[in-house]
Coordinates of C-alpha atoms and ligand atoms in Angstrom, one line a residue:
X10 CA 13.9 27.5 11.4
X11 CA 17.0 28.6 10.1
X12 CA 19.4 27.0 12.9
X13 CA 20.8 23.9 10.8
X14 CA 23.0 22.4 13.2
X15 CA 20.5 22.0 15.8
X16 CA 17.1 21.0 17.1
X17 CA 15.3 18.9 13.9
X18 CA 11.5 18.4 14.3
X19 CA 9.1 16.4 13.0
X20 CA 5.9 18.4 10.4
X21 CA 2.6 16.9 11.7
X22 CA -0.6 19.0 11.0
X23 CA 1.8 21.9 10.0
X24 CA 3.6 22.5 13.4
X25 CA 6.9 21.7 14.6
X26 CA 6.9 18.7 17.0
X27 CA 9.1 16.6 18.6
X28 CA 9.2 12.9 20.3
X29 CA 9.8 11.7 23.8
X30 CA 12.4 8.8 21.9
X31 CA 15.6 10.1 19.8
X32 CA 17.4 8.3 17.3
X33 CA 20.8 9.2 17.2
X34 CA 22.3 10.2 13.8
X35 CA 26.1 9.7 12.9
X36 CA 28.4 11.0 10.5
X37 CA 29.9 8.6 8.6
X38 CA 32.9 10.2 7.7
X39 CA 33.8 10.5 11.7
X40 CA 31.5 7.3 13.0
X41 CA 30.4 9.3 15.7
X42 CA 27.0 10.5 16.4
X43 CA 26.6 14.8 16.0
X44 CA 22.3 14.9 16.1
X45 CA 19.5 13.5 17.2
X46 CA 16.2 13.1 15.7
X47 CA 12.6 12.6 17.2
X48 CA 11.8 9.2 17.3
X49 CA 7.8 9.4 16.4
X50 CA 5.5 7.5 18.8
X51 CA 2.3 5.1 17.2
X52 CA 0.1 8.3 18.4
X53 CA 2.4 10.6 16.9
X54 CA 1.9 8.7 13.1
X55 CA -2.2 8.7 14.5
X56 CA -1.8 12.2 14.7
X57 CA 0.0 12.6 11.3
X58 CA -2.2 10.1 9.1
X59 CA -5.2 12.2 10.9
X60 CA -4.3 15.2 9.7
X61 CA -3.7 14.4 6.2
X62 CA -6.6 12.6 6.2
X63 CA -8.7 16.0 7.0
X64 CA -5.9 17.8 4.7
X65 CA -7.3 15.6 2.0
X66 CA -10.5 16.9 1.7
X67 CA -9.9 20.2 0.9
X68 CA -6.2 20.0 -0.7
X69 CA -7.9 17.7 -3.5
X70 CA -10.5 19.7 -4.4
X71 CA -8.3 22.5 -4.6
X72 CA -7.8 23.9 -8.1
X73 CA -4.3 21.7 -10.0
X74 CA -2.5 25.2 -10.6
X75 CA -2.9 26.0 -7.1
X76 CA -1.4 23.2 -5.9
X77 CA 1.4 23.4 -8.8
X78 CA 1.6 26.6 -7.8
X79 CA 2.6 26.0 -4.1
X80 CA 5.2 22.9 -4.9
X81 CA 7.1 25.5 -7.4
X82 CA 7.1 27.6 -4.1
X83 CA 8.5 24.6 -2.3
X84 CA 10.8 24.0 -4.8
X85 CA 11.9 27.7 -4.7
X86 CA 12.6 27.3 -0.4
X87 CA 14.7 24.5 -1.0
X88 CA 17.0 26.0 -3.6
X89 CA 17.1 29.5 -1.4
X90 CA 18.3 27.3 1.6
X91 CA 20.3 24.2 -0.5
X92 CA 24.1 25.7 1.2
X93 CA 22.6 24.8 4.5
X94 CA 20.6 22.0 3.5
X95 CA 24.3 20.6 1.4
X96 CA 26.1 21.3 4.6
X97 CA 23.7 19.3 6.5
X98 CA 23.9 16.8 4.2
X99 CA 27.3 16.0 3.9
X100 CA 27.0 15.5 7.6
X101 CA 24.4 12.9 7.7
X102 CA 24.7 11.0 4.3
X103 CA 28.4 11.6 3.8
X104 CA 28.9 12.8 0.0
X105 CA 30.8 15.2 -0.5
X106 CA 29.5 19.0 -1.1
X107 CA 29.6 19.0 -4.5
X108 CA 27.7 16.1 -4.7
X109 CA 25.2 17.2 -1.6
X110 CA 24.7 20.4 -3.1
X111 CA 23.7 18.7 -6.6
X112 CA 21.0 16.4 -5.1
X113 CA 19.4 19.8 -3.1
X114 CA 19.4 22.0 -6.7
X115 CA 18.2 18.6 -8.3
X116 CA 15.1 18.2 -5.6
X117 CA 14.0 22.2 -5.5
X118 CA 14.2 22.1 -10.2
X119 CA 12.6 18.3 -9.8
X120 CA 9.7 20.4 -8.1
X121 CA 9.4 22.6 -10.1
X122 CA 9.3 20.7 -13.1
X123 CA 6.7 18.5 -12.1
X124 CA 4.4 20.8 -11.2
X125 CA 4.0 21.9 -14.6
X126 CA 2.6 18.4 -15.3
X127 CA -0.8 18.1 -16.2
X128 CA -3.0 14.7 -15.6
X129 CA -4.8 13.4 -19.4
X130 CA -8.4 13.4 -19.4
X131 CA -10.1 11.1 -22.7
X132 CA -13.1 12.0 -24.1
X133 CA -14.4 8.5 -25.4
X134 CA -17.7 9.7 -27.0
X135 CA -19.2 13.2 -27.1
X136 CA -22.3 12.4 -29.1
X137 CA -26.6 13.3 -29.0
X138 CA -27.1 10.8 -27.2
X139 CA -24.1 10.8 -24.5
X140 CA -20.9 12.3 -23.2
X141 CA -18.1 10.3 -21.7
X142 CA -15.2 10.9 -20.3
X143 CA -12.2 9.4 -18.2
X144 CA -10.6 11.9 -16.2
X145 CA -7.8 10.9 -12.8
X146 CA -8.6 11.8 -9.2
X147 CA -6.2 11.4 -6.4
X148 CA -6.5 8.7 -4.2
X149 CA -6.3 9.9 -0.6
X150 CA -3.2 9.8 1.9
X151 CA 0.3 8.3 0.5
X152 CA 2.9 6.4 2.6
X153 CA 5.9 7.5 1.4
X154 CA 9.3 5.5 2.5
X155 CA 13.2 6.4 1.4
X156 CA 16.2 5.2 1.5
X157 CA 19.5 6.7 2.6
X158 CA 21.3 7.1 -0.2
X159 CA 19.7 10.0 -2.5
X160 CA 17.8 10.6 0.9
X161 CA 16.3 14.1 -0.5
X162 CA 16.2 13.9 -4.0
X163 CA 14.4 10.0 -3.8
X164 CA 11.8 11.8 -1.4
X165 CA 11.1 14.8 -3.8
X166 CA 10.5 12.1 -6.3
X167 CA 7.1 10.8 -4.1
X168 CA 6.3 14.4 -2.7
X169 CA 5.9 16.5 -5.9
X170 CA 3.8 14.2 -8.0
X171 CA 1.6 12.7 -5.1
X172 CA 0.4 16.4 -4.2
X173 CA 0.1 17.3 -7.5
X174 CA -2.2 14.9 -8.4
X175 CA -4.2 16.3 -4.8
X176 CA -3.4 13.5 -2.4
X177 CA -1.4 14.4 0.6
X178 CA 1.0 12.6 2.6
X179 CA 2.9 11.5 5.4
X180 CA 7.0 11.0 4.9
X181 CA 9.8 9.5 6.4
X182 CA 13.1 9.4 5.7
X183 CA 15.5 6.5 6.4
X184 CA 16.8 6.3 10.3
X185 CA 20.5 6.8 9.4
X186 CA 19.1 10.0 7.0
X187 CA 16.3 12.1 8.8
X188 CA 17.5 15.6 9.1
X189 CA 17.6 16.9 5.4
X190 CA 14.2 15.5 4.9
X191 CA 12.8 16.9 8.2
X192 CA 14.2 20.6 7.7
X193 CA 12.5 20.4 4.5
X194 CA 9.3 19.4 6.1
X195 CA 10.1 22.6 8.4
X196 CA 10.3 24.7 6.1
X197 CA 7.4 24.2 3.8
X198 CA 5.1 24.7 6.9
X199 CA 5.1 28.2 5.8
X200 CA 3.9 27.1 2.2
X201 CA 2.1 24.4 2.2
X202 CA -1.5 24.0 4.5
X203 CA -1.3 22.1 7.4
X204 CA -1.9 18.5 7.1
X205 CA -0.8 17.8 2.9
X206 CA 2.9 17.0 3.7
X207 CA 3.7 15.7 7.6
X208 CA 7.3 14.6 8.0
X209 CA 8.1 11.9 10.6
X210 CA 11.0 9.9 11.9
X211 CA 11.9 7.4 13.9
X212 CA 13.6 4.1 14.3
X213 CA 13.5 0.7 12.9
X214 CA 9.8 -0.1 13.6
X215 CA 8.1 2.9 12.3
X216 CA 8.3 1.7 8.7
X217 CA 6.4 -1.1 9.9
X218 CA 3.7 0.6 11.1
X219 CA 3.0 3.1 8.8
X220 CA 2.7 0.0 6.3
X221 CA 0.1 -1.7 8.2
X222 CA -1.7 1.4 8.9
X223 CA -5.2 1.2 7.9
X224 CA -5.2 4.9 7.2
X225 CA -3.3 5.3 4.2
X226 CA -4.7 4.8 0.2
X227 CA -1.1 4.4 -1.2
X228 CA 2.7 3.2 -0.4
X229 CA 5.3 4.7 -2.4
X230 CA 8.5 3.1 -1.3
X231 CA 12.2 3.2 -2.1
X232 CA 14.6 0.7 -0.1
X233 CA 16.2 -2.8 -0.9
X234 CA 14.1 -6.0 -2.5
X235 CA 13.9 -7.3 0.7
X236 CA 12.1 -4.6 2.5
X237 CA 10.2 -4.0 -0.6
X238 CA 8.9 -7.9 -0.7
X239 CA 7.4 -6.6 3.6
X240 CA 6.1 -4.3 2.6
X241 CA 3.9 -5.6 -0.5
X242 CA 2.8 -8.7 2.2
X243 CA 2.0 -5.2 4.5
X244 CA -0.1 -3.7 1.6
X245 CA -1.8 -6.7 1.1
X246 CA -4.3 -6.7 4.0
X247 CA -6.0 -4.2 3.1
X248 CA -5.5 -3.5 -0.7
X249 CA -3.5 -0.5 -0.3
X250 CA -2.0 0.9 -4.0
X251 CA 2.0 0.3 -4.3
X252 CA 5.2 1.5 -6.0
X253 CA 8.2 -0.6 -5.2
X254 CA 11.5 0.9 -6.5
X255 CA 13.9 -1.5 -5.6
X256 CA 17.5 -2.6 -5.5
X257 CA 19.7 -3.5 -8.8
X258 CA 22.5 -5.1 -10.1
X259 CA 22.7 -3.7 -13.2
X260 CA 25.0 -4.9 -15.9
X261 CA 27.2 -2.6 -18.2
X262 CA 28.4 -4.0 -21.7
X263 CA 31.8 -2.8 -23.4
X264 CA 31.7 -3.8 -27.2
X265 CA 34.7 -4.0 -28.8
X266 CA 34.8 -1.0 -30.9
X267 CA 35.4 1.8 -27.9
X268 CA 37.1 4.3 -27.0
X269 CA 38.9 3.3 -24.1
X270 CA 40.3 6.5 -23.1
X271 CA 37.2 8.4 -24.2
X272 CA 34.8 6.2 -22.5
X273 CA 36.5 4.8 -18.9
X274 CA 35.6 8.2 -16.9
X275 CA 32.0 7.6 -17.4
X276 CA 32.7 4.1 -17.0
X277 CA 34.6 4.8 -13.8
X278 CA 31.6 7.7 -12.2
X279 CA 28.5 5.3 -13.8
X280 CA 30.0 2.6 -11.2
X281 CA 31.7 4.9 -8.1
X282 CA 29.6 7.9 -8.2
X283 CA 28.1 8.3 -4.2
X284 CA 30.3 5.6 -3.1
X285 CA 28.6 3.2 -5.5
X286 CA 25.6 3.7 -3.1
X287 CA 22.9 4.1 -6.5
X288 CA 20.8 1.9 -7.4
X289 CA 21.1 2.1 -10.7
X290 CA 24.9 1.9 -10.9
X291 CA 27.0 0.0 -13.0
X292 CA 27.3 -3.3 -11.0
X293 CA 28.6 -5.7 -13.0
X294 CA 30.8 -4.8 -16.0
X295 CA 31.1 -7.0 -18.8
X296 CA 33.9 -5.8 -20.6
X297 CA 35.0 -7.5 -24.0
X298 CA 37.9 -9.3 -23.7
X299 CA 39.8 -7.7 -26.7
X300 CA 39.7 -4.5 -24.9
X301 CA 39.8 -5.4 -21.2
X302 CA 43.3 -5.3 -20.5
X303 CA 42.9 -1.3 -21.5
X304 CA 39.9 -1.0 -20.0
X305 CA 41.2 -2.2 -16.6
X306 CA 44.1 -0.6 -16.1
X307 CA 42.6 2.5 -17.1
X308 CA 39.7 2.1 -14.5
X309 CA 42.7 1.2 -11.8
X310 CA 44.7 4.3 -12.5
X311 CA 41.6 6.3 -12.6
X312 CA 40.4 4.7 -8.9
X313 CA 44.1 5.8 -8.1
X314 CA 43.9 8.9 -8.6
X315 CA 40.6 9.5 -7.1
X316 CA 40.2 11.2 -3.2
X317 CA 38.0 9.1 -0.8
X318 CA 37.4 11.0 2.3
X319 CA 35.4 12.9 4.6
X320 CA 33.4 14.7 2.3
X321 CA 33.2 18.2 4.3
X322 CA 37.7 18.3 3.2
X323 CA 38.3 19.9 -0.2
X324 CA 39.0 17.8 -3.2
X325 CA 37.8 14.7 -1.7
X326 CA 35.4 13.0 -4.5
X327 CA 34.0 10.1 -2.9
X328 CA 32.8 9.9 1.2
X329 CA 32.2 7.2 3.0
X330 CA 30.0 4.2 3.1
X331 CA 26.5 5.4 4.8
X332 CA 26.6 3.7 7.7
X333 CA 27.8 0.8 9.5
X334 CA 25.2 -2.0 8.3
X335 CA 26.1 -1.3 4.5
X336 CA 29.4 -1.2 5.8
X337 CA 29.8 -4.6 7.8
X338 CA 27.9 -6.0 4.5
X339 CA 30.1 -4.5 2.1
X340 CA 33.2 -6.1 4.1
X341 CA 31.6 -9.2 4.2
X342 CA 31.4 -9.1 0.3
X343 CA 35.1 -8.4 0.2
X344 CA 36.2 -11.1 2.6
X345 CA 34.2 -13.5 0.3
X346 CA 36.2 -12.2 -2.4
X347 CA 39.5 -12.8 -0.9
X348 CA 38.6 -16.0 0.9
X349 CA 38.1 -17.6 -2.6
X350 CA 41.3 -15.9 -3.9
X351 CA 39.5 -13.5 -6.4
X352 CA 42.1 -10.6 -7.1
X353 CA 41.1 -7.7 -5.9
X354 CA 42.5 -4.2 -7.2
X355 CA 42.6 -1.5 -5.0
X356 CA 42.4 2.6 -5.9
X357 CA 43.2 5.6 -3.7
X358 CA 44.4 4.9 0.4
X359 CA 41.8 5.1 2.6
X360 CA 41.6 8.0 5.9
X361 CA 43.1 5.9 8.6
X362 CA 39.5 7.0 10.9
X363 CA 36.4 5.7 12.4
X364 CA 34.9 6.9 9.2
X365 CA 33.2 4.0 7.2
X366 CA 35.3 3.9 4.2
X367 CA 36.1 0.7 1.8
X368 CA 38.6 1.7 -0.8
X369 CA 37.6 1.7 -4.5
X370 CA 38.4 -2.2 -5.2
X371 CA 38.4 -3.5 -9.2
X372 CA 37.4 -7.4 -9.1
X373 CA 39.2 -9.1 -11.7
X374 CA 37.2 -11.3 -13.9
X375 CA 36.0 -13.2 -11.3
X376 CA 33.5 -16.4 -11.8
X377 CA 30.4 -15.1 -12.7
X378 CA 29.2 -17.4 -9.9
X379 CA 30.9 -16.0 -7.1
X380 CA 28.8 -13.8 -4.4
X381 CA 30.8 -10.5 -5.7
X382 CA 29.0 -10.6 -9.0
X383 CA 25.8 -11.8 -8.1
X384 CA 24.9 -9.9 -5.1
X385 CA 23.9 -6.0 -5.0
X386 CA 27.1 -5.0 -3.1
X387 CA 25.7 -1.2 -2.7
X388 CA 29.8 -0.1 -2.0
X389 CA 32.3 0.5 -4.2
X390 CA 33.7 -3.3 -5.5
X391 CA 33.1 -3.7 -9.3
X392 CA 33.8 -7.3 -11.1
X393 CA 35.0 -6.6 -14.3
X394 CA 33.8 -9.7 -16.6
X395 CA 35.7 -10.7 -19.7
X396 CA 33.5 -12.1 -23.0
X397 CA 33.9 -12.9 -26.3
X398 CA 30.4 -13.9 -27.5
X399 CA 27.6 -11.0 -27.4
X400 CA 24.5 -13.7 -27.5
X401 CA 26.5 -15.1 -24.2
X402 CA 26.9 -11.8 -22.6
X403 CA 23.2 -10.7 -23.0
X404 CA 22.0 -13.8 -21.4
X405 CA 24.8 -13.5 -18.1
X406 CA 23.5 -10.1 -17.7
X407 CA 20.4 -10.8 -17.9
X408 CA 20.5 -14.0 -15.5
X409 CA 19.9 -11.9 -12.6
X410 CA 17.0 -11.8 -9.9
X411 CA 16.9 -7.9 -10.8
X412 CA 16.0 -5.4 -13.7
X413 CA 16.3 -2.3 -12.7
X414 CA 19.5 -0.8 -15.5
X415 CA 21.6 -1.2 -18.0
X416 CA 24.2 0.3 -19.9
X417 CA 25.7 -1.0 -23.4
X418 CA 28.8 1.0 -24.9
X419 CA 30.0 0.7 -28.1
X420 CA 30.4 3.1 -31.4
X421 CA 27.7 1.2 -33.5
X422 CA 24.4 2.9 -31.8
X423 CA 22.6 0.5 -34.1
X424 CA 23.9 -2.3 -32.9
X425 CA 23.9 -1.1 -29.1
X426 CA 20.3 -0.5 -29.7
X427 CA 19.9 -4.4 -30.9
X428 CA 21.2 -5.1 -27.6
X429 CA 19.4 -2.9 -24.9
X430 CA 15.7 -4.7 -26.6
X431 CA 17.2 -7.2 -26.0
X432 CA 17.8 -6.2 -21.6
X433 CA 15.3 -7.0 -19.5
X434 CA 15.4 -3.9 -17.4
X435 CA 13.2 -0.9 -16.6
X436 CA 16.1 1.4 -18.0
X437 CA 18.9 1.5 -21.0
X438 CA 21.5 3.6 -21.1
X439 CA 23.7 3.6 -24.9
X440 CA 27.1 5.3 -23.9
X441 CA 25.8 7.0 -21.0
X442 CA 24.9 6.7 -17.3
X443 CA 22.7 7.3 -15.0
X444 CA 20.8 10.0 -16.6
X445 CA 17.2 10.1 -15.5
X446 CA 14.3 13.2 -16.1
X447 CA 11.0 13.8 -14.7
X448 CA 9.1 13.8 -17.5
X449 CA 10.8 9.6 -18.1
X450 CA 9.3 6.9 -16.0
X451 CA 11.4 5.1 -14.3
X452 CA 11.0 1.8 -12.5
X453 CA 12.6 -2.0 -12.7
X454 CA 11.5 -5.1 -14.0
X455 CA 11.5 -8.4 -12.1
X456 CA 12.7 -7.7 -8.4
X457 CA 13.8 -4.8 -8.8
X458 CA 10.3 -3.3 -8.4
X459 CA 7.0 -2.7 -9.2
X460 CA 4.7 0.1 -10.6
X461 CA 7.1 3.1 -11.7
X462 CA 8.0 6.8 -10.8
X463 CA 8.7 10.4 -12.6
X464 CA 6.8 10.9 -16.3
X465 CA 3.3 10.8 -16.6
X466 CA 3.1 7.3 -16.2
X467 CA 4.7 8.0 -12.9
X468 CA 2.2 10.9 -11.8
X469 CA -0.6 9.0 -12.6
X470 CA 0.2 5.8 -10.1
X471 CA -0.7 8.5 -7.1
X472 CA -4.1 8.5 -9.5
X473 CA -7.2 6.4 -9.9
X474 CA -9.2 6.5 -13.5
X475 CA -12.4 8.0 -12.8
X476 CA -15.2 7.8 -16.2
X477 CA -17.9 9.8 -16.0
X478 CA -21.1 9.2 -17.9
X479 CA -23.5 11.6 -18.9
X480 CA -26.9 11.0 -20.6
X481 CA -27.9 14.0 -22.5
X482 CA -31.8 14.4 -23.4
Ligands
NAD25 P1 15.7 -0.8 2.8 O1 14.5 -1.6 2.4 O2 16.5 -1.3 4.4 O3 15.4 0.9 3.3 C1 14.4 1.9 3.3 C2 13.2 2.5 4.3 O4 12.7 1.4 4.6 C3 13.6 3.1 5.1 O5 13.1 3.9 5.7 C4 13.7 2.1 6.0 O6 13.8 2.6 7.1 C5 12.5 1.8 6.0 N1 12.0 0.2 6.5 C6 12.8 -0.6 6.9 N2 12.3 -2.0 7.4 C7 10.9 -1.3 6.8 C8 9.8 -2.5 7.0 N3 10.0 -3.4 7.0 N4 8.7 -1.9 6.7 C9 8.3 -0.8 6.0 N5 9.4 0.0 5.7 C10 11.2 0.0 6.2 O7 17.3 -0.2 1.9 P2 18.0 0.8 2.0 O8 19.3 0.4 2.9 O9 17.5 2.1 3.0 O10 18.8 1.2 0.5 C11 19.0 1.1 -0.3 C12 18.5 -0.2 -1.2 O11 17.2 0.4 -1.5 C13 20.0 -0.5 -2.0 O12 18.9 -2.1 -1.9 C14 19.4 0.1 -3.4 O13 19.2 -0.8 -5.1 C15 17.8 -0.1 -2.7 N6 17.5 1.6 -3.8 C16 16.4 1.4 -5.0 C17 16.0 3.0 -5.3 C18 15.1 2.3 -6.6 O14 14.8 3.6 -7.3 N7 14.6 1.4 -7.2 C19 16.8 3.9 -5.4 C20 17.4 4.2 -4.9 C21 17.8 2.6 -3.8

């Protein structure tokens, strides 16, 4: 249990379970396999679902205070093991140690904060004739599927509300980043009753097996829009409830009144933190022509001074791209930009290793229709675009299949608020970015998603209303 460097097991029915097959886990900073994770069989998936279905019967009837208490304890256990988990996180995900530790700590705290939420009860009538209330009840077994960019946080965003609500779960991390999630499953075996939280890992076929499994009541999925469409199709077959947190191509609009020196650092990390592998990273930066050159030069200076490298080395700020598939996608976008003679400005040098490193790259005022503007890069390539007319730039920002988040930068908050209202996104930040909280709903509009996570709205996505009518005679 305490060995964080070897022996990664699935958690099924409260026990550590290995598999016949294994999947390789690669350290993206070296490109080398450093561990293996179990490759869940179809029979083991059936076992996990059966265990979760059985556990649901008792878990849903436990008072919510007891479930909350166990989830808060689960948060404490994650916090107690944060140092080992963070080291493992850097190896499998690539993010430098400080950011890795921040994700683990945030996940433990998230469990504790969400455990304090309570679903509402609405009373529509309480008269001599009758009493009518609407309360919220859990759905059953939740199929939870997470991506590799924030593998632990985004899994906990599902675990905390789903289990608090009285559901049980089978959770699958991405095959690229299974290890921390598997370890957390093992650590929580001592806290949660068997079957309440099953954690399984496997290759590309495991996700489709899960979404088509008839034992699930709900699918909570975070990943790409392309995969989200397949998940929705699969869920439709037996009408599973669905939450989809998908891709984004977020625009930030910088108005002429900003203090460039003051905003540059924040804008830089809003675009490049986690090597830009953030669904809500700034992916298109629209800058008023009067401050464009000054901001571009400032961002380039920060990029030149920001160390890119192996996340386990001191001083590294940005790590590699997490996996080869994503690395190839980003390289392909850069090749396309070069083929079209776009101006690329690179930041600090990258290590000369087999790791999946890409230099921080600013694309200087490319045409609106270029691929680097239109597609989600999910890598450190930021198109900066000039604008002169505010209505025109709002149209350009909204002219996207996605609608996840956006940002407005201005000293005039009233003006920024007016622009925020016109943005077709689930979240808008003004003079900040990347700020998300457990008590505030988060979700995408358009092709960025379906349903929300977090906030009371997110909790209620794991519940169904039940109206109760009582005649008084
Ligand atoms: P992905 O869609 O390739 O994979 C996500 C998960 O789905 C993985 O666990 C994968 O194994 C699984 N999967 C793959 N094919 C499946 C299928 N047919 N059926 C069921 N499951 C399947 O996404 P990714 O590359 O891991 O993540 C990057 C994408 O996720 C980006 O587009 C990013 O914007 C998006 N994302 C969105 C949010 C959000 O909250 N909106 C958060 C993080 C990432």
